[in-house]
Tab-separated table of C-alpha atoms in Angstrom:
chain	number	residue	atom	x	y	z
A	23	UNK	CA	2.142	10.864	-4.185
A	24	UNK	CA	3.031	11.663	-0.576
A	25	UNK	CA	0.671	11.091	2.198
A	26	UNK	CA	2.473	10.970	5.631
A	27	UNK	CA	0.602	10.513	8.967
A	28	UNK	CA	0.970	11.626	12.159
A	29	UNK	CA	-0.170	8.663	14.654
A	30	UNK	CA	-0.621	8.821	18.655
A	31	UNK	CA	-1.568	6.172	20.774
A	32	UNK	CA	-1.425	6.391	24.484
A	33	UNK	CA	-2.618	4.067	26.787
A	34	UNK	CA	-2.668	4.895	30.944
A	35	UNK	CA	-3.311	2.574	34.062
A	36	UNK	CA	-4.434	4.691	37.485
A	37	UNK	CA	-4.217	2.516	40.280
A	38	UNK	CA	-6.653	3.189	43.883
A	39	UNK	CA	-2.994	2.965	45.971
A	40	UNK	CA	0.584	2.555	45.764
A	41	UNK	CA	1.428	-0.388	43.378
A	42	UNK	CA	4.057	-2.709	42.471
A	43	UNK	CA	4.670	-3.338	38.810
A	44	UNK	CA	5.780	-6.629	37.663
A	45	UNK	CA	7.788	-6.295	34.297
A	46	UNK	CA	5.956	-4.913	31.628
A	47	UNK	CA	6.136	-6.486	27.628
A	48	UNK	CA	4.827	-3.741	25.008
A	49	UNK	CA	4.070	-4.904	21.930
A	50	UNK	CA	3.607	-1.841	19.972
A	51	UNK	CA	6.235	-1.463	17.677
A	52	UNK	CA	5.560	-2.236	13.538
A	53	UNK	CA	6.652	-5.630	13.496
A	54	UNK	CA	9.588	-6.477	10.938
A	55	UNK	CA	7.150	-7.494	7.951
A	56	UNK	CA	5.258	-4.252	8.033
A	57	UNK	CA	4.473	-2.800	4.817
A	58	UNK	CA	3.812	0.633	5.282
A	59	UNK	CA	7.090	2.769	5.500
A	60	UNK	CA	7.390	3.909	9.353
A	61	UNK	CA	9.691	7.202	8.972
A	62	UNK	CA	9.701	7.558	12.476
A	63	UNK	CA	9.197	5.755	15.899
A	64	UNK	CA	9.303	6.472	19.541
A	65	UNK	CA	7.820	4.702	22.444
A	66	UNK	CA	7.724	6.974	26.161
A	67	UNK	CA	6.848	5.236	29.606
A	68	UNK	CA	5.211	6.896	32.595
A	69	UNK	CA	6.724	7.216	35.198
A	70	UNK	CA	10.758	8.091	34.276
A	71	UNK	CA	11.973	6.254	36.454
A	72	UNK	CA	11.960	2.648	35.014
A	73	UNK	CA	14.709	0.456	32.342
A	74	UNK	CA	13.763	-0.452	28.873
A	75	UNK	CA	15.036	-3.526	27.467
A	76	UNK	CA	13.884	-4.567	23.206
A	77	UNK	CA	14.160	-8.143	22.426
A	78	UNK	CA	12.665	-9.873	19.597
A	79	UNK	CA	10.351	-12.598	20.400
A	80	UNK	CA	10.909	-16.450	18.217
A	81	UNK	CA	8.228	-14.691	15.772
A	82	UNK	CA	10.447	-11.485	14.995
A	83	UNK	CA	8.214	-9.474	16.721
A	84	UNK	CA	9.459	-6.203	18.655
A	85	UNK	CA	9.131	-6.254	22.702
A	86	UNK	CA	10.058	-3.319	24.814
A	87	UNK	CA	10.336	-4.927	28.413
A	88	UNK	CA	9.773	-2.467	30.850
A	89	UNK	CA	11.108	-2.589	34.589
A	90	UNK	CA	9.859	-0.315	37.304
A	91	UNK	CA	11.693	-0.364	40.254
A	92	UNK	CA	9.658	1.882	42.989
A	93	UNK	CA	5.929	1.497	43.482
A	94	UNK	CA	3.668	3.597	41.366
A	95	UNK	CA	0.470	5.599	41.164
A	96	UNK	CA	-0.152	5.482	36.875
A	97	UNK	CA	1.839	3.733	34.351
A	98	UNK	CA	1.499	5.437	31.121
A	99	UNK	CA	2.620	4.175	27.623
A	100	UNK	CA	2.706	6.351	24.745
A	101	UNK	CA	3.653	5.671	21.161
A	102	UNK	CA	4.367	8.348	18.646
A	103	UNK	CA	4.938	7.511	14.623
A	104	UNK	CA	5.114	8.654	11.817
A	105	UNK	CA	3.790	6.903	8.784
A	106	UNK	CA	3.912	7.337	4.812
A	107	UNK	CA	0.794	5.663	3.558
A	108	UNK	CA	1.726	5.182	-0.205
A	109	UNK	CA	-0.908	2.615	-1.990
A	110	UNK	CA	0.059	-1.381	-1.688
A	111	UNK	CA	-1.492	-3.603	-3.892
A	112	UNK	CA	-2.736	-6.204	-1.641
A	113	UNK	CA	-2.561	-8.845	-4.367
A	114	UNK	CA	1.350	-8.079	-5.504
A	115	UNK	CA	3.021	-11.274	-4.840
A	116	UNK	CA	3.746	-14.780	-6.748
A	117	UNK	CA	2.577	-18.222	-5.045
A	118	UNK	CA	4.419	-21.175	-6.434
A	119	UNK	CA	2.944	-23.263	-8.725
A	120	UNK	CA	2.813	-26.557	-5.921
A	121	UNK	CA	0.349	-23.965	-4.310
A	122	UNK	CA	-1.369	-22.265	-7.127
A	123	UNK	CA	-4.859	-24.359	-6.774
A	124	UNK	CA	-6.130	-25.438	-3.260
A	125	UNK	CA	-6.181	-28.145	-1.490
A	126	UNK	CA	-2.539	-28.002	-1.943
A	127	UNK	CA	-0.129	-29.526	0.377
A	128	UNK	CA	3.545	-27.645	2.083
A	129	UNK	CA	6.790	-29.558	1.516
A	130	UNK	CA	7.825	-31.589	4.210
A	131	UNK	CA	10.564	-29.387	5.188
A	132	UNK	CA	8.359	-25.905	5.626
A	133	UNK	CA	5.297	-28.000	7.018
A	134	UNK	CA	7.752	-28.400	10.217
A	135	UNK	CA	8.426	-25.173	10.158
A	136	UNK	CA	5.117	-24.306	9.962
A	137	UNK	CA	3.553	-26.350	12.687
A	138	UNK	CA	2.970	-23.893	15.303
A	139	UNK	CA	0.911	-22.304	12.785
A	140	UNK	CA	-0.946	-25.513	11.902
A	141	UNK	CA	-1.699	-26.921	15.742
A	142	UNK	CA	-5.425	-26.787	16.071
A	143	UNK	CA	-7.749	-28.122	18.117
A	144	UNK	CA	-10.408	-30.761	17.282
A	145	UNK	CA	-13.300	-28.055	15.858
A	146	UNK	CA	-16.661	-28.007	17.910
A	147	UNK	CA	-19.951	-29.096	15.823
A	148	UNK	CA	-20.596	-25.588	14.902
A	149	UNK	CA	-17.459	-25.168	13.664
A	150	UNK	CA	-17.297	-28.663	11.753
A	151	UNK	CA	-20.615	-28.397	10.234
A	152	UNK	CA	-18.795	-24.599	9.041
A	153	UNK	CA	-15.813	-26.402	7.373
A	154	UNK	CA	-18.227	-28.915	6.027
A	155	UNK	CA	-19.809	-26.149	4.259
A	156	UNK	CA	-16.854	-25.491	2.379
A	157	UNK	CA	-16.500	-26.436	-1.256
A	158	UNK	CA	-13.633	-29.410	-1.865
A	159	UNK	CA	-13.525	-28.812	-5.187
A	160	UNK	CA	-9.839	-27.265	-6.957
A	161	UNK	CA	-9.804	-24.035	-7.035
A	162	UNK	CA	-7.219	-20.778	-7.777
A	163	UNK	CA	-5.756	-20.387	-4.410
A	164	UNK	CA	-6.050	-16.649	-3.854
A	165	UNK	CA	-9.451	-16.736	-4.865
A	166	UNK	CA	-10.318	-19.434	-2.464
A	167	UNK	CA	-8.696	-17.032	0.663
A	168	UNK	CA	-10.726	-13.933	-0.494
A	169	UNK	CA	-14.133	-16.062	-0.640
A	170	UNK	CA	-13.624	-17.347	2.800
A	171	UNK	CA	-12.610	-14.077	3.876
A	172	UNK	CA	-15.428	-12.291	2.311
A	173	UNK	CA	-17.928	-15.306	4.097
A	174	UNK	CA	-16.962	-14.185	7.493
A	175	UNK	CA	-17.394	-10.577	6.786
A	176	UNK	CA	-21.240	-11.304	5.919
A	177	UNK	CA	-21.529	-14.222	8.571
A	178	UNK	CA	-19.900	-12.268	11.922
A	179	UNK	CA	-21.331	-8.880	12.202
A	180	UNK	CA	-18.785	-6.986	13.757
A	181	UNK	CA	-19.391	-5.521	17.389
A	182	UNK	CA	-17.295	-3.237	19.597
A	183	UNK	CA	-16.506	-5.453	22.845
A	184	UNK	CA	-14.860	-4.327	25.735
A	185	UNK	CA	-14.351	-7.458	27.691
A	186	UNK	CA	-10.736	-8.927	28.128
A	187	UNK	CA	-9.931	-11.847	26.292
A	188	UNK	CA	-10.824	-13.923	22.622
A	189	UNK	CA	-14.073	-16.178	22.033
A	190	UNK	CA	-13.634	-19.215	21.741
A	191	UNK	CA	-14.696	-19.914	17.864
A	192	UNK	CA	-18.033	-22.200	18.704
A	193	UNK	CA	-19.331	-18.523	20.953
A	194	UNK	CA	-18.137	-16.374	17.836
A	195	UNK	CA	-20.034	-18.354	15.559
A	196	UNK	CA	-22.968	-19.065	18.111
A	197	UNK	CA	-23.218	-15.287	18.578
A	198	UNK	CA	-23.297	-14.476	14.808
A	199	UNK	CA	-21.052	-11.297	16.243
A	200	UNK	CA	-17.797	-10.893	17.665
A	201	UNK	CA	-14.950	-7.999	17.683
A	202	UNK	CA	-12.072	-8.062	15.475
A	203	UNK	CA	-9.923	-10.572	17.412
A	204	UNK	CA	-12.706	-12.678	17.695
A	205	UNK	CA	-13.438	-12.325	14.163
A	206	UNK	CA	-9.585	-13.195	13.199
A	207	UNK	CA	-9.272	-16.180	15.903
A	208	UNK	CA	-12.018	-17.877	14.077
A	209	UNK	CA	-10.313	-17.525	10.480
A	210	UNK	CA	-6.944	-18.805	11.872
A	211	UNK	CA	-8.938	-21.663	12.884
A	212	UNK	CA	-10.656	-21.967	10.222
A	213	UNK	CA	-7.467	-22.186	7.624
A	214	UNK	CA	-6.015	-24.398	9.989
A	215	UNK	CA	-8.614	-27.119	9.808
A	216	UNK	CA	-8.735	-26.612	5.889
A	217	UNK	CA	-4.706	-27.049	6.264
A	218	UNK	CA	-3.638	-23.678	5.861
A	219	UNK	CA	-0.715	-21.924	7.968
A	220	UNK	CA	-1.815	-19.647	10.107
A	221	UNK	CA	-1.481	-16.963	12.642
A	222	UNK	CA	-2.981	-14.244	15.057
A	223	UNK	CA	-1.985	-10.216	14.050
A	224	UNK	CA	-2.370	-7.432	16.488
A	225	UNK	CA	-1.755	-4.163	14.503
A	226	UNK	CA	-2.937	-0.406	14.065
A	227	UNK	CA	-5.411	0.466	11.583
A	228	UNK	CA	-5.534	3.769	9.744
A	229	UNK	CA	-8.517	5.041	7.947
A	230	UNK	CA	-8.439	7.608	5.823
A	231	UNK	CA	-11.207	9.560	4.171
A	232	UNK	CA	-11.010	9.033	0.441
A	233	UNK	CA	-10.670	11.665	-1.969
A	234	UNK	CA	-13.935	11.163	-3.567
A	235	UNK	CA	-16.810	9.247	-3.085
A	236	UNK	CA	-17.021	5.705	-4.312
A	237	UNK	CA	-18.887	4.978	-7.506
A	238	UNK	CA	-20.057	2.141	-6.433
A	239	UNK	CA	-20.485	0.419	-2.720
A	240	UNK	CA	-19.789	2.287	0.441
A	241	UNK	CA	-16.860	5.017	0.175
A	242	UNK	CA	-15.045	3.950	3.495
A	243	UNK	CA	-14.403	6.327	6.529
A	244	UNK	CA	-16.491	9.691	7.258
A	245	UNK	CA	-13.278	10.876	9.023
A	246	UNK	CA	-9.846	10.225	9.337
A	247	UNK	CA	-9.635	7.172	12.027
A	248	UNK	CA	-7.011	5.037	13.866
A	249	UNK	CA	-7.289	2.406	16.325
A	250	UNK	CA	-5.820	-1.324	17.553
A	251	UNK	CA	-7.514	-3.648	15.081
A	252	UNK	CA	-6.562	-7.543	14.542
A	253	UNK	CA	-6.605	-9.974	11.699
A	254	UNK	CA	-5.482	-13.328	10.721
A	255	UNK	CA	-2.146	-13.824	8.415
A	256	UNK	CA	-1.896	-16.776	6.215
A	257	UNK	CA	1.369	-18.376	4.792
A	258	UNK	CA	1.063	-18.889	1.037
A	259	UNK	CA	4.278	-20.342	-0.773
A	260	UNK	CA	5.823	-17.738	-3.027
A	261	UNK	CA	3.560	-14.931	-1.716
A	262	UNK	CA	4.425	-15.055	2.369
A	263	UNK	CA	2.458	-14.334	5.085
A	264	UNK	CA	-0.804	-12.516	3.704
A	265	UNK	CA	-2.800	-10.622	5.693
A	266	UNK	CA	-6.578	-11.142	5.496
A	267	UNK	CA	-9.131	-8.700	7.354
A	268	UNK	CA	-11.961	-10.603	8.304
A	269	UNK	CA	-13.954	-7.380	9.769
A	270	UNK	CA	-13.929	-5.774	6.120
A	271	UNK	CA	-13.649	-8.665	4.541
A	272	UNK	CA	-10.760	-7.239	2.808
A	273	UNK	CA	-6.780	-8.060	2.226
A	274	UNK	CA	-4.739	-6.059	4.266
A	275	UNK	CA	-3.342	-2.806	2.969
A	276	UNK	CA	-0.991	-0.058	4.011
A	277	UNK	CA	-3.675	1.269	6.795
A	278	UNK	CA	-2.641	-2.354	8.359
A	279	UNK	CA	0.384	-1.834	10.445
A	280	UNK	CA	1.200	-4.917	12.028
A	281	UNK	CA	2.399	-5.085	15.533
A	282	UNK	CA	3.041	-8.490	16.862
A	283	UNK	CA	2.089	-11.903	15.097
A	284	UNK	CA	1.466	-14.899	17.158
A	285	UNK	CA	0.083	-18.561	17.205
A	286	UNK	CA	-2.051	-17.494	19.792
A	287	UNK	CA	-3.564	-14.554	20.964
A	288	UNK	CA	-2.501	-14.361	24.082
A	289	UNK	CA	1.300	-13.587	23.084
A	290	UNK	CA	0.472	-10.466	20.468
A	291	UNK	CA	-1.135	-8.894	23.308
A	292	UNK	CA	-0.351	-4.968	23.215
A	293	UNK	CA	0.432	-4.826	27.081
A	294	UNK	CA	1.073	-7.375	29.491
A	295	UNK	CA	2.278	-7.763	32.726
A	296	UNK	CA	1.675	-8.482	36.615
A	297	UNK	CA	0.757	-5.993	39.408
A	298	UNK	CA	-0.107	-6.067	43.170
A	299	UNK	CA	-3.668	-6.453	43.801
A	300	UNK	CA	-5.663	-3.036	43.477
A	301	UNK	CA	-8.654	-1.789	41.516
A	302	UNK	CA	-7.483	-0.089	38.410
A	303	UNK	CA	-9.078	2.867	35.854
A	304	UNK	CA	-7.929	1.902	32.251
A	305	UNK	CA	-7.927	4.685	29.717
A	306	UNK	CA	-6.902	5.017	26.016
A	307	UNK	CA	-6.352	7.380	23.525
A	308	UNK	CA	-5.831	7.150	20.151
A	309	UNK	CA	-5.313	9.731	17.088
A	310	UNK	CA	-4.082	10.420	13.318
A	311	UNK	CA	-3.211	13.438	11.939
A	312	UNK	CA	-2.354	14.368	8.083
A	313	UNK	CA	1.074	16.210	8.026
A	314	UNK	CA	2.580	15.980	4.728
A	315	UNK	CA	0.031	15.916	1.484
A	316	UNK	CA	0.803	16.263	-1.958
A	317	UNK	CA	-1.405	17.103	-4.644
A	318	UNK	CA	-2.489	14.285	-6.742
A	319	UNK	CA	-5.557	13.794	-9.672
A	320	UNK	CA	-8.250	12.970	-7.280
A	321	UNK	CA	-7.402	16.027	-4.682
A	322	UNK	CA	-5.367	18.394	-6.817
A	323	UNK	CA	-4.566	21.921	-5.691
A	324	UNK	CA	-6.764	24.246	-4.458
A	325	UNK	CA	-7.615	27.904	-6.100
A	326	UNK	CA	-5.945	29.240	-3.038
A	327	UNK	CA	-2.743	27.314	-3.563
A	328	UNK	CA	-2.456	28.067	-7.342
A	329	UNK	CA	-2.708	32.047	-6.528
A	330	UNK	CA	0.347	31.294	-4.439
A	331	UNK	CA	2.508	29.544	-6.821
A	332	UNK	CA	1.138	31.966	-9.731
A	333	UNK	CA	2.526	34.657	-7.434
A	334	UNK	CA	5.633	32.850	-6.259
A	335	UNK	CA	6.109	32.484	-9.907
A	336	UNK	CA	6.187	36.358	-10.486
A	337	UNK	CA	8.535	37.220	-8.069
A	338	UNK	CA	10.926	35.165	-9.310
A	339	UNK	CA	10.677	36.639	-12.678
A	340	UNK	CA	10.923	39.972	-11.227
A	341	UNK	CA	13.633	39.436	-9.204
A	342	UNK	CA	15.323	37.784	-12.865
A	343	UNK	CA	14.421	40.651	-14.681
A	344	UNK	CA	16.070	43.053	-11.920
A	345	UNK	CA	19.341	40.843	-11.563
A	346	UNK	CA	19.824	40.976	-15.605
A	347	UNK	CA	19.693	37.096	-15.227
A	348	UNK	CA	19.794	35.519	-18.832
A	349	UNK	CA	18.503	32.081	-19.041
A	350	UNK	CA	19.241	29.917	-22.354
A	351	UNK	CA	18.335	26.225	-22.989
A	352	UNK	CA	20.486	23.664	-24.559
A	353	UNK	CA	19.987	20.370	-26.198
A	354	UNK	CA	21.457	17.396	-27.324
A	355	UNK	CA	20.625	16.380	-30.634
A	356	UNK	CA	20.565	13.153	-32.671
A	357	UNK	CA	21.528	13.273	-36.160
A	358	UNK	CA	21.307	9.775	-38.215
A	359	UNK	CA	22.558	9.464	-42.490
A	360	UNK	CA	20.318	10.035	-44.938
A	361	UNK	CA	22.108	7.316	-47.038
A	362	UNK	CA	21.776	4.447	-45.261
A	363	UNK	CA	20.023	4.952	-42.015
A	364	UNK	CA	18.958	1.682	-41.227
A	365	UNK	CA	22.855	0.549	-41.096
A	366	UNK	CA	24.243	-0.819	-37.511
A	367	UNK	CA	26.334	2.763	-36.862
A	368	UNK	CA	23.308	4.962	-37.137
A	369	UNK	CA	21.073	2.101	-34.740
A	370	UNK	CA	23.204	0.236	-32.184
A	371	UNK	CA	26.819	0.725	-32.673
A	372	UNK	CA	29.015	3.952	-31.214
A	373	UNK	CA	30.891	4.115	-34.347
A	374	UNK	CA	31.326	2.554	-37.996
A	375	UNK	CA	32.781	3.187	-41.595
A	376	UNK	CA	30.891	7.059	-41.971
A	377	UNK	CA	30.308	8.243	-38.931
A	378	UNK	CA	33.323	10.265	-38.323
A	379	UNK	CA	33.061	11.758	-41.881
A	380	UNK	CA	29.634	12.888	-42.120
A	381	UNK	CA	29.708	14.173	-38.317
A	382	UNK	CA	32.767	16.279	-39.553
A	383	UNK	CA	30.761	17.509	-42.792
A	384	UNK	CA	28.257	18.325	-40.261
A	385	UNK	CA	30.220	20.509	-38.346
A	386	UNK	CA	31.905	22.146	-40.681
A	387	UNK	CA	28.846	23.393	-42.147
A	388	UNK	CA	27.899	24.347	-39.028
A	389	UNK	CA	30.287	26.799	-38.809
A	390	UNK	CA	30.642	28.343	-41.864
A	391	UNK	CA	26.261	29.116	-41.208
A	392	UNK	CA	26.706	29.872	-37.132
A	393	UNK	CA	30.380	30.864	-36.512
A	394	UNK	CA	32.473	31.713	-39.615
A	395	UNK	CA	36.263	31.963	-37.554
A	396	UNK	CA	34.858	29.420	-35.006
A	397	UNK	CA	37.143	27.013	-33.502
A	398	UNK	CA	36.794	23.302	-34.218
A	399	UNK	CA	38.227	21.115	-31.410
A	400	UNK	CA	38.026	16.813	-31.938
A	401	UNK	CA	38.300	14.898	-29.345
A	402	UNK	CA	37.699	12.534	-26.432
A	403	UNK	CA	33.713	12.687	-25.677
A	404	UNK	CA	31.795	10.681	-22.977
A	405	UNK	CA	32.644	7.130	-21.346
A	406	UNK	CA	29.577	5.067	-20.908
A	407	UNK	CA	29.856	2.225	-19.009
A	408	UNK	CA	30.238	-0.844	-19.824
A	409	UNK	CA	32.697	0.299	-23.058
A	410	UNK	CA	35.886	-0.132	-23.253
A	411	UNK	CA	36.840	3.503	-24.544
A	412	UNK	CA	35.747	6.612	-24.316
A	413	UNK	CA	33.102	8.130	-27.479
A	414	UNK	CA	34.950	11.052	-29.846
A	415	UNK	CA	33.253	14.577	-29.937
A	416	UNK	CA	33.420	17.097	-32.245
A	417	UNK	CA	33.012	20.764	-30.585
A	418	UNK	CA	32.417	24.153	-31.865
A	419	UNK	CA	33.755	27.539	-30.542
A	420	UNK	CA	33.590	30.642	-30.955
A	421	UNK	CA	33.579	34.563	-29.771
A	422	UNK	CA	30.042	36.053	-29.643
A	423	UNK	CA	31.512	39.394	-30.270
A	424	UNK	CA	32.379	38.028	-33.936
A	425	UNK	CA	36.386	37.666	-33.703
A	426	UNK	CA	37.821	34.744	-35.109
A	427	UNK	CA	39.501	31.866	-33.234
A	428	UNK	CA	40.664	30.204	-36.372
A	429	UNK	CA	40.889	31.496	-39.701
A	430	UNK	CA	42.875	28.570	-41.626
A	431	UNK	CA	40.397	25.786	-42.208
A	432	UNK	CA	43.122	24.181	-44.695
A	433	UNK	CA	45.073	23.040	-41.503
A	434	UNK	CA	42.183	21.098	-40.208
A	435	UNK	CA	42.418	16.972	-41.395
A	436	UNK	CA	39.712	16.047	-43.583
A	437	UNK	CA	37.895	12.784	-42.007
A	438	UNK	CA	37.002	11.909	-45.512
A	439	UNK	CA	40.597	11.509	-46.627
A	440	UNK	CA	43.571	9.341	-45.635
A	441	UNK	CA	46.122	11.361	-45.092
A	442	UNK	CA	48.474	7.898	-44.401
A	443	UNK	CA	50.778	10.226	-41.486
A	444	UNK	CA	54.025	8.375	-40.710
A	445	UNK	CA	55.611	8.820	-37.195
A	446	UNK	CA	57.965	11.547	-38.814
């Protein structure tokens, strides 16, 4: 099944005067990890006259740093892709069995590796008394992540904030609400203090209506939906990073595209930069669009559609019919001995003691039913790899207006017989 998407995102600063632009770091390119096949990718800045530098930051991630020389007006960003949303299983990975059951502990080596992801402040009481809540006891590691996941979904209702910046985890919790960054700030703290890698994830989300409704709980979008969304990533060994949606309470899937991955927040930031003091309009845009959709069970073809290929169809015969095209069909058939059929020639081996001689009786019958004159011709048949010589073929020939190629069968060797030739 092919579903490809169409997604724009543009994202423009209008300034009261004449500014000067500091250089500018986009993060808004699908970082390296990203799941969801990106077919296509282009990123335009407003105004034209400016340099583009990428770089990849010490997490992988993609920055575009943007210099404007002369002072400017707007500053518009724009980012076109193109994305094939084929279904990923969420759950399609391995841990190793050191990390199977939680609490579990990281060898020494990847703990260091892992400490950015691991530094966390001493948790406030509202916090603490959260993590006290937890259950110690052992339990199936990717379980454990889904039930904490699933806790914040029902804890944190989800609200649509405009303000700049991340709560703090005590506000998120002390609000019972927060956005989506807020939402995945909180679980990165929250696996940190249970001693669980991990890290901040800006991304796109896509949303797509689903073909039908769902039998049971809600069905998902009403319409087809993008937007910046963040979640929290945590580093399982065996399985990777794995991305965990505290909004939805859900693992993340190929709507998640990630853009930039970060200890903090404040460095997976979509935009950032410095400008001259002025008062500023912010405005932002955002839209998917299907462009490529095959049919598949749950959205098959329409009545429309099958008229067309019914009369596509039709044509083509017609235009068959008026060109005298003949079409024939061929096969390949498998032919095994009645006596002994179980034996390793007529299973697994390319040749043994009777193959030769009962694929020659074969043949010859053949012919004298189908082509009486026909030609026999033995020889070399396919190579297959791996063996060391080529397989032997016996082929059949003959004139469809009933002349004879060969009328002396007597020259032809008999397989069945040894007919002991010397070199003279």
């Amino acid at each position: 099944m092919t579903l490809q998407v169409a997604l724009r995102h543009s994202t423009t600063y209008r300034y009261d005067r004449l500014v000067q632009l500091g250089p500018q770091t986009v993060r808004l390119r699908p970082a390296p990890h990203c799941r969801t096949p990106v077919l296509s990718y282009s990123l335009r800045i407003e105004p034209g006259e400016h340099f583009i530098n990428w770089q990849q930051d010490p997490q992988s991630n993609f920055l575009a740093h943007v210099v404007i020389p002369e002072k400017v007006r707007e500053f518009r960003v724009t980012i076109d892709l193109v994305a094939e949303m084929a279904v990923i299983n969420p759950f399609d990975f391995f841990v190793e069995e050191s990390a199977d059951h939680w609490p579990f502990e990281y060898e020494p080596w990847l703990r260091e590796e892992l400490e950015p992801y691991l530094d966390v402040d001493p948790p406030g009481p509202l916090l603490a008394d959260w993590l006290e809540s937890v259950p110690r006891d052992r339990k199936a590691t990717v379980d454990f992540l889904v039930s904490l996941n699933q806790r914040l979904e029902r804890e944190i209702d989800y609200v649509i904030r405009l303000e700049p910046g991340v709560q703090a985890p005590e506000e998120t919790l002390s609000l019972g609400r927060g956005s989506c960054r807020d939402s995945a700030w909180l679980l990165v703290h929250i696996l940190r203090n249970l001693g669980i890698a991990a890290r901040f994830t800006s991304g796109y989300l896509i949303q797509l209506v689903a073909d039908v409704p769902s039998l049971d709980g809600p069905s998902g979008a009403t319409a087809d939906f993008t937007d910046l969304h963040a979640w929290a990533e945590a580093y399982i060994p065996g399985a990777g990073w794995i991305g965990l949606d505290a909004t939805s309470g859900l693992l993340a899937g190929e709507g998640h595209l990630p853009l930039a991955c970060s200890p903090k927040p404040q460095t997976a930031a979509p935009i950032a930069g410095a400008v001259s003091r002025c008062e500023v309009e912010l405005s932002h845009a955002m839209s998917v669009e299907r462009i490529a959709e095959s049919p598949r069970v749950t959205k098959p073809y329409t009545e429309g559609q099958w008229q067309a290929i019914e009369a596509l169809g039709r044509d083509v015969d017609r235009r068959l019919v008026e060109g005298d095209a003949r079409l024939t069909m061929g096969g390949e058939p498998t032919f095994v001995s009645i006596d002994d059929m179980e034996a390793a020639e007529w299973d697994t081996e390319a040749i043994g003691p009777t193959k030769r001689i009962r694929a020659a009786d074969l043949i010859a019958r053949l012919r004298d039913r189908f082509s009486p004159g026909g030609l026999l011709h033995l020889g070399q048949g396919k190579w297959y790899p791996g063996e060391p010589l080529p397989r032997w073929a016996f082929s059949l020939y003959w004139r469809v207006d009933g002349e004879p190629l060969w009328r002396d069968s007597d020259r032809l060797a008999d397989e069945a017989q040894d007919d002991a030739p010397t070199e003279e």
